[in-house]
Amino acid sequence: MGLARLAALHGVATDHTPSEGVTVPVPEATVVAVLAALGVDASDDTAVRDALDHAESVAASRLLPPTVVLWREDTAPFSLPRALAELPAGTALRIDIEDAADDEPAVEWPAGRAEDGAGPAEDGDACAEHGPASAGQAEVTAGQAEAVAPPWAELPCGVHQLRAEAPDGRTARSALVVAPAGVPQPDGRSHGFLVQLYSLLSDRSWGMGDLGDLAELATWSGRALGAGFVQVNPLHAAVPGAPTDPSPYRPSSRRFPDPVHLRIENIPEYGYVDERARERLGELREKAAGLRAAVLQKGALIDRDAVWELKREALDLVQRVPLGPGRRAAYWDFLSAQGRALEDHATWCALAEVHGADWHAWPEELKDPRSAETARARYELMDRVDFHCRLAWLTDQQLAAAGQAAREAGMGVGIVHDLAVGVHPGGADAWAQRDAFAAGMSVGAPPDAFNARGQDWGLPPWRPDVLAASGYAPYRGLLRGLLKNAGALRIDHVMGLFRLWWVPEGSPPTEGTYVRYDAEAMLAVLVLEAHRAGAVVIGEDLGTVEPGVREALTRRGVLGTSVLWFERDWARTGRPLPPEQWREGCVATATTHDLPSTAARLTGEHVELRHRLGLLTRPLEQERTEELADVGEWLALLSGLGLLPEGTSDEEGQIRAVYRFLLRTPARMVGVWLPDAVGDRRPQNLPGTWDQYPNWRLPVADAEGHPVTLEELAASPRLHALMEVFGPRTAPPDARPR
């Protein structure tokens, strides 16, 4: 009983519910291991009693939680958060406003003064950066639960510092997150492409898709097809090595992009290299052309390591060209804005070149990013640190250029970037923020209807206690960096804002447990940063979703993800959900990078693929029969709605019917899986495989498996026939997120 109480105080579950009416207990060893990763000793009964006494004592004496959230609701009456409303009467509070000027005077309110019915500032924007209370500091006496003191209703949105002193002498510091009611929304309905950028090669890319290709795709699809967005895979920095983990969902850093996506020829200094460097760059371009031809014409897989080897040498040559005064000033501004986070990232990259890509194997003194030896190594490797800082800046510039191209093409949303759920344990983020990650733990998923064994993704989770104590600084920095160049942000496994399945090292995924995060604080930071960037937010909410999560996300304007094959009336008939019953707040699509393409689904080819790889858990004929019945139900619905005039034997007509159906739903955004447009059969990723299938290394291909370039896509009759389903335009050229 004591262990269960202790676990509950730290947000650690002792059981979970995989399906309605079924409760599965968590092994005691798992609970003990997870508590240990949170810095709590529960190794025996005595340790549990001591830890419980300490936790309850801290909770009873605590004046404020580490982070307090205050929502600026648009319509609801203003009310104080419970943490503030329940402060002892007479508690003095002082607020240091975020980013206030040093000379701004303090603003004081008479002790105990309150105004009934105080609401948001009446300036037309509840989150104006400089509202009536935007002076550097504010002081007020708190503790009146039934009335709202003026400063709360007038605080600008931001992450402020709150200091409290109770009459009994207790003091506390807390981060005060003041957030708007919700994230920006798309202006009207729109459609767009979903694509894994590496898989989209043009006649100019160096063996894999790059940011020049992204800008080209956005410009073409926005202007010629009326597309409102392009959604790409995570472009986070990968862990270097041979071979590199090709998955974009196991990055070294989520904070900084990967320079492998750079279009070398688009770097301004490229045109000013000396004659000798120009000759070498020509040789590198020839080798890159060979890589491109191997993928497009000879059936080779995308080789990220080979691409990076060429680009790294090219970047070394280009970086020797001095920056002009304006470019140098822009680079310095970038360094100043990114601060220590970029310095840490670049230092890790430089150290990885010397000691290998897993910092756990480095000399002991270099495992600490703040050690004197690390500082000395940073100084000795200054040129390489600057090189990696420069690459981050160049990549950021090309990301910005792609976003600008999307806006100029009339896209209402623009580029949708993707946030992976975690980072590689040996990478830059796990090194630079080692105290924020739970040692010996991995994020995954419990067993469910789609995976009876559960999943272990090999990603260390953030510690919720460290996040809260820091005012969610690592999370805020991550979001701000990603949203800077995004029209929208997709959050992979968005349920992780509420809880994550932690798996102790050495244990199977079935022996994990859920650890809860402060969802209100995580959501408030997300809403605040999206508001500042003017960006839409999309949550990938597929799979096991606990009750209340989708409702909480909807309340804050976070769009969900609805995939056609999963949208059934599970509570009653189990039949396909008619289009009018779909939710409005979502991106509706036919498939994702982890699922079969629409052509493979319709033909049943994905079942045959899984059979060949030994992934089926039931007899092949049973799988075929069930898949045929599932597809048959959907085709019958499509036909009954008059969406399949081509008939059930026309594959291209069936795919068009699927997207006609998606347009019948009220979904705010409709995503077209780009490989669907040319009949590609192969999934980009096949969960449950590693070296049995070429995950994350396949180019977009046609129905016969022949790779298709961006130029060929733009001229494809099959693609244009599909896009005619959407009409000439679905949003005006000047549409922007509100």
PDB file of N, CA and C in Angstrom, residues 55-108:
ATOM      1  N   ALA A  55       8.021  12.780   0.932  1.00  0.00           N
ATOM      2  CA  ALA A  55       7.171  13.316  -0.133  1.00  0.00           C
ATOM      3  C   ALA A  55       5.933  13.989   0.433  1.00  0.00           C
ATOM      4  N   GLU A  56       5.323  13.374   1.452  1.00  0.00           N
ATOM      5  CA  GLU A  56       4.119  13.964   2.046  1.00  0.00           C
ATOM      6  C   GLU A  56       4.448  15.228   2.819  1.00  0.00           C
ATOM      7  N   SER A  57       5.608  15.255   3.447  1.00  0.00           N
ATOM      8  CA  SER A  57       6.027  16.455   4.176  1.00  0.00           C
ATOM      9  C   SER A  57       6.271  17.618   3.216  1.00  0.00           C
ATOM     10  N   VAL A  58       6.934  17.332   2.104  1.00  0.00           N
ATOM     11  CA  VAL A  58       7.187  18.369   1.102  1.00  0.00           C
ATOM     12  C   VAL A  58       5.882  18.885   0.525  1.00  0.00           C
ATOM     13  N   ALA A  59       4.958  17.973   0.241  1.00  0.00           N
ATOM     14  CA  ALA A  59       3.678  18.386  -0.332  1.00  0.00           C
ATOM     15  C   ALA A  59       2.886  19.247   0.640  1.00  0.00           C
ATOM     16  N   ALA A  60       2.931  18.905   1.932  1.00  0.00           N
ATOM     17  CA  ALA A  60       2.157  19.647   2.926  1.00  0.00           C
ATOM     18  C   ALA A  60       2.722  21.041   3.166  1.00  0.00           C
ATOM     19  N   SER A  61       4.035  21.189   3.070  1.00  0.00           N
ATOM     20  CA  SER A  61       4.659  22.481   3.373  1.00  0.00           C
ATOM     21  C   SER A  61       4.859  23.357   2.143  1.00  0.00           C
ATOM     22  N   ARG A  62       4.622  22.801   0.971  1.00  0.00           N
ATOM     23  CA  ARG A  62       4.889  23.544  -0.260  1.00  0.00           C
ATOM     24  C   ARG A  62       3.902  24.686  -0.430  1.00  0.00           C
ATOM     25  N   LEU A  63       4.431  25.863  -0.703  1.00  0.00           N
ATOM     26  CA  LEU A  63       3.592  27.045  -0.881  1.00  0.00           C
ATOM     27  C   LEU A  63       3.043  27.121  -2.303  1.00  0.00           C
ATOM     28  N   LEU A  64       3.874  26.797  -3.278  1.00  0.00           N
ATOM     29  CA  LEU A  64       3.481  26.825  -4.687  1.00  0.00           C
ATOM     30  C   LEU A  64       4.084  25.632  -5.409  1.00  0.00           C
ATOM     31  N   PRO A  65       3.440  25.122  -6.421  1.00  0.00           N
ATOM     32  CA  PRO A  65       4.084  24.116  -7.271  1.00  0.00           C
ATOM     33  C   PRO A  65       5.164  24.772  -8.113  1.00  0.00           C
ATOM     34  N   PRO A  66       6.063  24.004  -8.708  1.00  0.00           N
ATOM     35  CA  PRO A  66       7.156  24.597  -9.496  1.00  0.00           C
ATOM     36  C   PRO A  66       6.661  25.444 -10.665  1.00  0.00           C
ATOM     37  N   THR A  67       5.535  25.063 -11.259  1.00  0.00           N
ATOM     38  CA  THR A  67       4.980  25.807 -12.388  1.00  0.00           C
ATOM     39  C   THR A  67       3.487  26.011 -12.173  1.00  0.00           C
ATOM     40  N   VAL A  68       3.037  27.232 -12.413  1.00  0.00           N
ATOM     41  CA  VAL A  68       1.613  27.577 -12.287  1.00  0.00           C
ATOM     42  C   VAL A  68       1.129  28.040 -13.654  1.00  0.00           C
ATOM     43  N   VAL A  69      -0.070  27.605 -14.034  1.00  0.00           N
ATOM     44  CA  VAL A  69      -0.638  27.958 -15.337  1.00  0.00           C
ATOM     45  C   VAL A  69      -1.838  28.866 -15.149  1.00  0.00           C
ATOM     46  N   LEU A  70      -1.861  29.923 -15.936  1.00  0.00           N
ATOM     47  CA  LEU A  70      -2.988  30.851 -15.946  1.00  0.00           C
ATOM     48  C   LEU A  70      -3.458  31.000 -17.392  1.00  0.00           C
ATOM     49  N   TRP A  71      -4.685  30.588 -17.664  1.00  0.00           N
ATOM     50  CA  TRP A  71      -5.231  30.641 -19.024  1.00  0.00           C
ATOM     51  C   TRP A  71      -5.976  31.942 -19.256  1.00  0.00           C
ATOM     52  N   ARG A  72      -5.774  32.539 -20.417  1.00  0.00           N
ATOM     53  CA  ARG A  72      -6.511  33.723 -20.820  1.00  0.00           C
ATOM     54  C   ARG A  72      -7.671  33.283 -21.704  1.00  0.00           C
ATOM     55  N   GLU A  73      -8.732  32.787 -21.096  1.00  0.00           N
ATOM     56  CA  GLU A  73      -9.872  32.291 -21.851  1.00  0.00           C
ATOM     57  C   GLU A  73     -10.555  33.429 -22.590  1.00  0.00           C
ATOM     58  N   ASP A  74     -11.053  33.119 -23.790  1.00  0.00           N
ATOM     59  CA  ASP A  74     -11.702  34.146 -24.609  1.00  0.00           C
ATOM     60  C   ASP A  74     -13.084  34.506 -24.095  1.00  0.00           C
ATOM     61  N   THR A  75     -13.816  33.519 -23.592  1.00  0.00           N
ATOM     62  CA  THR A  75     -15.210  33.763 -23.225  1.00  0.00           C
ATOM     63  C   THR A  75     -15.506  33.465 -21.768  1.00  0.00           C
ATOM     64  N   ALA A  76     -14.839  32.485 -21.200  1.00  0.00           N
ATOM     65  CA  ALA A  76     -15.152  32.098 -19.823  1.00  0.00           C
ATOM     66  C   ALA A  76     -14.733  33.195 -18.847  1.00  0.00           C
ATOM     67  N   PRO A  77     -15.454  33.344 -17.731  1.00  0.00           N
ATOM     68  CA  PRO A  77     -15.051  34.324 -16.719  1.00  0.00           C
ATOM     69  C   PRO A  77     -13.655  34.007 -16.206  1.00  0.00           C
ATOM     70  N   PHE A  78     -12.900  35.049 -15.917  1.00  0.00           N
ATOM     71  CA  PHE A  78     -11.528  34.861 -15.461  1.00  0.00           C
ATOM     72  C   PHE A  78     -11.543  34.255 -14.059  1.00  0.00           C
ATOM     73  N   SER A  79     -10.689  33.284 -13.821  1.00  0.00           N
ATOM     74  CA  SER A  79     -10.593  32.682 -12.495  1.00  0.00           C
ATOM     75  C   SER A  79      -9.142  32.343 -12.216  1.00  0.00           C
ATOM     76  N   LEU A  80      -8.779  32.412 -10.951  1.00  0.00           N
ATOM     77  CA  LEU A  80      -7.409  32.108 -10.557  1.00  0.00           C
ATOM     78  C   LEU A  80      -7.159  30.611 -10.579  1.00  0.00           C
ATOM     79  N   PRO A  81      -5.941  30.195 -10.902  1.00  0.00           N
ATOM     80  CA  PRO A  81      -5.582  28.789 -10.725  1.00  0.00           C
ATOM     81  C   PRO A  81      -5.697  28.404  -9.256  1.00  0.00           C
ATOM     82  N   ARG A  82      -5.981  27.136  -9.016  1.00  0.00           N
ATOM     83  CA  ARG A  82      -6.166  26.690  -7.637  1.00  0.00           C
ATOM     84  C   ARG A  82      -4.930  26.984  -6.785  1.00  0.00           C
ATOM     85  N   ALA A  83      -3.744  26.817  -7.373  1.00  0.00           N
ATOM     86  CA  ALA A  83      -2.520  27.031  -6.605  1.00  0.00           C
ATOM     87  C   ALA A  83      -2.439  28.446  -6.055  1.00  0.00           C
ATOM     88  N   LEU A  84      -2.987  29.419  -6.779  1.00  0.00           N
ATOM     89  CA  LEU A  84      -2.974  30.802  -6.309  1.00  0.00           C
ATOM     90  C   LEU A  84      -4.160  31.093  -5.405  1.00  0.00           C
ATOM     91  N   ALA A  85      -5.317  30.555  -5.768  1.00  0.00           N
ATOM     92  CA  ALA A  85      -6.511  30.826  -4.976  1.00  0.00           C
ATOM     93  C   ALA A  85      -6.405  30.253  -3.569  1.00  0.00           C
ATOM     94  N   GLU A  86      -5.619  29.174  -3.397  1.00  0.00           N
ATOM     95  CA  GLU A  86      -5.532  28.520  -2.092  1.00  0.00           C
ATOM     96  C   GLU A  86      -4.336  28.976  -1.269  1.00  0.00           C
ATOM     97  N   LEU A  87      -3.643  30.006  -1.705  1.00  0.00           N
ATOM     98  CA  LEU A  87      -2.546  30.538  -0.899  1.00  0.00           C
ATOM     99  C   LEU A  87      -3.079  31.110   0.407  1.00  0.00           C
ATOM    100  N   PRO A  88      -2.290  31.057   1.484  1.00  0.00           N
ATOM    101  CA  PRO A  88      -2.742  31.642   2.752  1.00  0.00           C
ATOM    102  C   PRO A  88      -3.036  33.128   2.597  1.00  0.00           C
ATOM    103  N   ALA A  89      -4.078  33.582   3.253  1.00  0.00           N
ATOM    104  CA  ALA A  89      -4.415  35.004   3.209  1.00  0.00           C
ATOM    105  C   ALA A  89      -3.221  35.830   3.671  1.00  0.00           C
ATOM    106  N   GLY A  90      -2.981  36.905   2.944  1.00  0.00           N
ATOM    107  CA  GLY A  90      -1.874  37.777   3.289  1.00  0.00           C
ATOM    108  C   GLY A  90      -0.559  37.424   2.633  1.00  0.00           C
ATOM    109  N   THR A  91      -0.541  36.395   1.811  1.00  0.00           N
ATOM    110  CA  THR A  91       0.691  36.030   1.106  1.00  0.00           C
ATOM    111  C   THR A  91       1.055  37.124   0.100  1.00  0.00           C
ATOM    112  N   ALA A  92       2.269  37.584   0.158  1.00  0.00           N
ATOM    113  CA  ALA A  92       2.746  38.620  -0.767  1.00  0.00           C
ATOM    114  C   ALA A  92       3.348  37.955  -1.995  1.00  0.00           C
ATOM    115  N   LEU A  93       2.959  38.457  -3.155  1.00  0.00           N
ATOM    116  CA  LEU A  93       3.446  37.900  -4.414  1.00  0.00           C
ATOM    117  C   LEU A  93       4.168  38.974  -5.215  1.00  0.00           C
ATOM    118  N   ARG A  94       5.200  38.561  -5.891  1.00  0.00           N
ATOM    119  CA  ARG A  94       5.954  39.470  -6.756  1.00  0.00           C
ATOM    120  C   ARG A  94       6.152  38.776  -8.103  1.00  0.00           C
ATOM    121  N   ILE A  95       5.872  39.483  -9.180  1.00  0.00           N
ATOM    122  CA  ILE A  95       5.941  38.899 -10.512  1.00  0.00           C
ATOM    123  C   ILE A  95       7.001  39.629 -11.324  1.00  0.00           C
ATOM    124  N   ASP A  96       7.983  38.874 -11.820  1.00  0.00           N
ATOM    125  CA  ASP A  96       8.973  39.415 -12.749  1.00  0.00           C
ATOM    126  C   ASP A  96       8.508  39.061 -14.155  1.00  0.00           C
ATOM    127  N   ILE A  97       8.136  40.072 -14.923  1.00  0.00           N
ATOM    128  CA  ILE A  97       7.569  39.855 -16.245  1.00  0.00           C
ATOM    129  C   ILE A  97       8.650  39.404 -17.225  1.00  0.00           C
ATOM    130  N   GLU A  98       8.335  38.410 -18.021  1.00  0.00           N
ATOM    131  CA  GLU A  98       9.270  37.884 -19.007  1.00  0.00           C
ATOM    132  C   GLU A  98       9.709  38.979 -19.980  1.00  0.00           C
ATOM    133  N   ASP A  99      11.011  39.057 -20.225  1.00  0.00           N
ATOM    134  CA  ASP A  99      11.602  39.954 -21.220  1.00  0.00           C
ATOM    135  C   ASP A  99      11.314  41.427 -20.941  1.00  0.00           C
ATOM    136  N   ALA A 100      11.059  41.772 -19.692  1.00  0.00           N
ATOM    137  CA  ALA A 100      10.827  43.178 -19.375  1.00  0.00           C
ATOM    138  C   ALA A 100      12.141  43.951 -19.407  1.00  0.00           C
ATOM    139  N   ALA A 101      12.065  45.214 -19.760  1.00  0.00           N
ATOM    140  CA  ALA A 101      13.251  46.071 -19.769  1.00  0.00           C
ATOM    141  C   ALA A 101      13.722  46.311 -18.341  1.00  0.00           C
ATOM    142  N   ASP A 102      15.036  46.446 -18.203  1.00  0.00           N
ATOM    143  CA  ASP A 102      15.607  46.603 -16.860  1.00  0.00           C
ATOM    144  C   ASP A 102      15.095  47.838 -16.143  1.00  0.00           C
ATOM    145  N   ASP A 103      14.764  48.898 -16.898  1.00  0.00           N
ATOM    146  CA  ASP A 103      14.378  50.148 -16.250  1.00  0.00           C
ATOM    147  C   ASP A 103      12.868  50.286 -16.071  1.00  0.00           C
ATOM    148  N   GLU A 104      12.098  49.240 -16.388  1.00  0.00           N
ATOM    149  CA  GLU A 104      10.664  49.344 -16.187  1.00  0.00           C
ATOM    150  C   GLU A 104      10.363  49.295 -14.695  1.00  0.00           C
ATOM    151  N   PRO A 105       9.561  50.230 -14.182  1.00  0.00           N
ATOM    152  CA  PRO A 105       9.312  50.302 -12.738  1.00  0.00           C
ATOM    153  C   PRO A 105       8.382  49.190 -12.269  1.00  0.00           C
ATOM    154  N   ALA A 106       8.448  48.892 -10.981  1.00  0.00           N
ATOM    155  CA  ALA A 106       7.539  47.923 -10.386  1.00  0.00           C
ATOM    156  C   ALA A 106       6.129  48.489 -10.375  1.00  0.00           C
ATOM    157  N   VAL A 107       5.163  47.625 -10.465  1.00  0.00           N
ATOM    158  CA  VAL A 107       3.760  48.016 -10.388  1.00  0.00           C
ATOM    159  C   VAL A 107       3.183  47.406  -9.127  1.00  0.00           C
ATOM    160  N   GLU A 108       2.570  48.193  -8.287  1.00  0.00           N
ATOM    161  CA  GLU A 108       2.073  47.694  -7.007  1.00  0.00           C
ATOM    162  C   GLU A 108       0.567  47.853  -6.925  1.00  0.00           C
TER     163      GLU A 108
END
